[in-house]
PDB file of C-alpha atoms in Angstrom:
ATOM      1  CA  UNK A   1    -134.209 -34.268 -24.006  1.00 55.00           C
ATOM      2  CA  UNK A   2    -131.952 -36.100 -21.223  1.00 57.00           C
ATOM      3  CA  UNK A   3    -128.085 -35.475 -21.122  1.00 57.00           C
ATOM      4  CA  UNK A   4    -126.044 -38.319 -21.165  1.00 58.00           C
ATOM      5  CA  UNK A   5    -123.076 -38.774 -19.349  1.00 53.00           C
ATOM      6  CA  UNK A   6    -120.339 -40.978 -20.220  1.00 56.00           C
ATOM      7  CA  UNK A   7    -119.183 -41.769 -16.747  1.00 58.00           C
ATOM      8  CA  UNK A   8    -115.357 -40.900 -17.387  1.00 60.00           C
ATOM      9  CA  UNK A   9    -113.941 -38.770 -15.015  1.00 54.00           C
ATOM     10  CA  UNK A  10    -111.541 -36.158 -15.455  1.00 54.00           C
ATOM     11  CA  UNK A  11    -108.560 -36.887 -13.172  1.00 52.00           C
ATOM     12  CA  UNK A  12    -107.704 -33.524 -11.027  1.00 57.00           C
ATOM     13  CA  UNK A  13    -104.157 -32.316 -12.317  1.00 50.00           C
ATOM     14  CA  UNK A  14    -102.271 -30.604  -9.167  1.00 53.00           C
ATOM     15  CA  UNK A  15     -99.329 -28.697 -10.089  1.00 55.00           C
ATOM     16  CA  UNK A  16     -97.335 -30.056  -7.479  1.00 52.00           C
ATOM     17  CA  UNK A  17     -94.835 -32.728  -9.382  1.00 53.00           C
ATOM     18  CA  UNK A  18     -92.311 -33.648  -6.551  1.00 54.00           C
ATOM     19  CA  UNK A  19     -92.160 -37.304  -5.965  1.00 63.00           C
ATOM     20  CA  UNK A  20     -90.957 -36.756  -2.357  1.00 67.00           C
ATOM     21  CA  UNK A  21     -88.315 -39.126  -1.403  1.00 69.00           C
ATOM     22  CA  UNK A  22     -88.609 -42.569  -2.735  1.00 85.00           C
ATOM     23  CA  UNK A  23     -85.649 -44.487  -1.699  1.00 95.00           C
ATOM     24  CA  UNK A  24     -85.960 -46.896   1.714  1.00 95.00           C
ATOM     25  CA  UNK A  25     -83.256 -48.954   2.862  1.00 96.00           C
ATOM     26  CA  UNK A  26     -84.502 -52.249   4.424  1.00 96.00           C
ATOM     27  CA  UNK A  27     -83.082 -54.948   6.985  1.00 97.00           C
ATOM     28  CA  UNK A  28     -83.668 -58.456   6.815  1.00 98.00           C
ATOM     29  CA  UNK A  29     -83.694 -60.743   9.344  1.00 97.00           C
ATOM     30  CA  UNK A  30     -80.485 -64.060   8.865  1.00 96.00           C
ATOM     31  CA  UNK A  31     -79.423 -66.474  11.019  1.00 94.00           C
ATOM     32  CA  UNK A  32     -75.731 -65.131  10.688  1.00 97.00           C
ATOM     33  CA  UNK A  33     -75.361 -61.786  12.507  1.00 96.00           C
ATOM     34  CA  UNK A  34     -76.212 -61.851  16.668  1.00 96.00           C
ATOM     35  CA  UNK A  35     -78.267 -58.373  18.106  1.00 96.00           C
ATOM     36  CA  UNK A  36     -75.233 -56.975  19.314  1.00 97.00           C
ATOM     37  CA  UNK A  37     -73.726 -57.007  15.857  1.00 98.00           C
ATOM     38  CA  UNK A  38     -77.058 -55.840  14.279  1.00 98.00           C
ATOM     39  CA  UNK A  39     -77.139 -52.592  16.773  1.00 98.00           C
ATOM     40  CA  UNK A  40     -73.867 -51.868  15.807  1.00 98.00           C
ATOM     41  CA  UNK A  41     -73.771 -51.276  12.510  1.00 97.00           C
ATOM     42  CA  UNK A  42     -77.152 -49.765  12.531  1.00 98.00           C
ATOM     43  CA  UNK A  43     -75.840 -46.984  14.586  1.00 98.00           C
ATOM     44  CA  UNK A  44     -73.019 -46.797  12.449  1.00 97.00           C
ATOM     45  CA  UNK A  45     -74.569 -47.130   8.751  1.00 96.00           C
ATOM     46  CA  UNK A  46     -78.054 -44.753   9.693  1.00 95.00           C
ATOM     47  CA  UNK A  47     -76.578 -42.497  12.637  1.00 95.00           C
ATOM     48  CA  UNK A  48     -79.445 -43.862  15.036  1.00 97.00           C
ATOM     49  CA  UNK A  49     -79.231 -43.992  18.566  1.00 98.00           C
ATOM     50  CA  UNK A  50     -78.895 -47.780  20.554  1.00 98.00           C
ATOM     51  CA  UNK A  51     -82.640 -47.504  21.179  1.00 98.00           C
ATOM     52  CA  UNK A  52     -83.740 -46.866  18.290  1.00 98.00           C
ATOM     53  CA  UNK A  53     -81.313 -49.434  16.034  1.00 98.00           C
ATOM     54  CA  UNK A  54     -82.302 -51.819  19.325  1.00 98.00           C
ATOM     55  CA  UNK A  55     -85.572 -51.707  18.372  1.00 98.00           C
ATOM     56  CA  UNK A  56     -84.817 -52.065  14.737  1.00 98.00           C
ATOM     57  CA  UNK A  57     -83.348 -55.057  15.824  1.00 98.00           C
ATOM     58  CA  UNK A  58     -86.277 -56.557  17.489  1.00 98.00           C
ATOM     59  CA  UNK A  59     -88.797 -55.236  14.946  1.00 98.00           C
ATOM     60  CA  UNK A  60     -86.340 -57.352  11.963  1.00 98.00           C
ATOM     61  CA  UNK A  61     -86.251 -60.490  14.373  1.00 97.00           C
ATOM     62  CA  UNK A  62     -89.626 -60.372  14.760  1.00 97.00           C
ATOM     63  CA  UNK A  63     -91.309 -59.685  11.198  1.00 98.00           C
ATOM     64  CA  UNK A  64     -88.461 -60.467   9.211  1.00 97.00           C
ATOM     65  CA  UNK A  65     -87.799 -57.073   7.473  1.00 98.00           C
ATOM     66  CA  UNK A  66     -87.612 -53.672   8.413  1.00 97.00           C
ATOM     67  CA  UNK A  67     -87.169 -49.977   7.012  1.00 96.00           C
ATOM     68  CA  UNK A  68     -84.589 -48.509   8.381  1.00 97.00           C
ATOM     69  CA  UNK A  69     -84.039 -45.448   6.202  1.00 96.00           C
ATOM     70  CA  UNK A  70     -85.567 -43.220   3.744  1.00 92.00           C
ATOM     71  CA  UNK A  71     -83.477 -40.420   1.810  1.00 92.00           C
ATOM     72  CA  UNK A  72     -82.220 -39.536  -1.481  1.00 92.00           C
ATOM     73  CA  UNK A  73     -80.751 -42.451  -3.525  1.00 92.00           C
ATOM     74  CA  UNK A  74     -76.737 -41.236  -2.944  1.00 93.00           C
ATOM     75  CA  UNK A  75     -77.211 -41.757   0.722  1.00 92.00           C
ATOM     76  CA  UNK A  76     -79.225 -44.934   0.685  1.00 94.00           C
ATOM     77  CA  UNK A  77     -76.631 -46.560  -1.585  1.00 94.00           C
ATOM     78  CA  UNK A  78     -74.018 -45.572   0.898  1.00 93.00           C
ATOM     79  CA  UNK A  79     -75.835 -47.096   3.716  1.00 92.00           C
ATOM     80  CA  UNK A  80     -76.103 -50.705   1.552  1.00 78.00           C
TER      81      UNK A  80
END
């Protein structure tokens, strides 16, 4: 006699249930604020250095959105 499967699949269940950190902050790109401005306040609002909110900058202009932060939700809400 054959065995017959079902074809359902039992999922593998790690023990591991952090979620890691969920929470992003993202720029978008306006017609309002100039680079200078931009590099500013990301240096001020994420603690970046010029190069790296300067290349936020570009990366926003560019594709029109950008993540600029990840963390807990407290400090992304203080960044916003």
């Amino acid at each position: 006699m054959e065995e017959q499967t079902t074809g359902i699949v039992d999922p593998k269940i790690e023990d591991d249930t952090s979620v890691g950190i969920p929470f992003k902050v993202i720029l978008y790109n306006d017609d309002i604020h100039t680079f200078d401005e931009v590099i500013v306040q990301l240096i001020k609002a994420v603690g970046c250095s010029f190069e790296k909110a300067k290349d936020y900058a570009f990366t926003v202009h560019v594709k029109g959105q950008a993540i600029v932060y990840y963390g807990e939700l407290t400090a992304c809400l203080k960044i916003t």
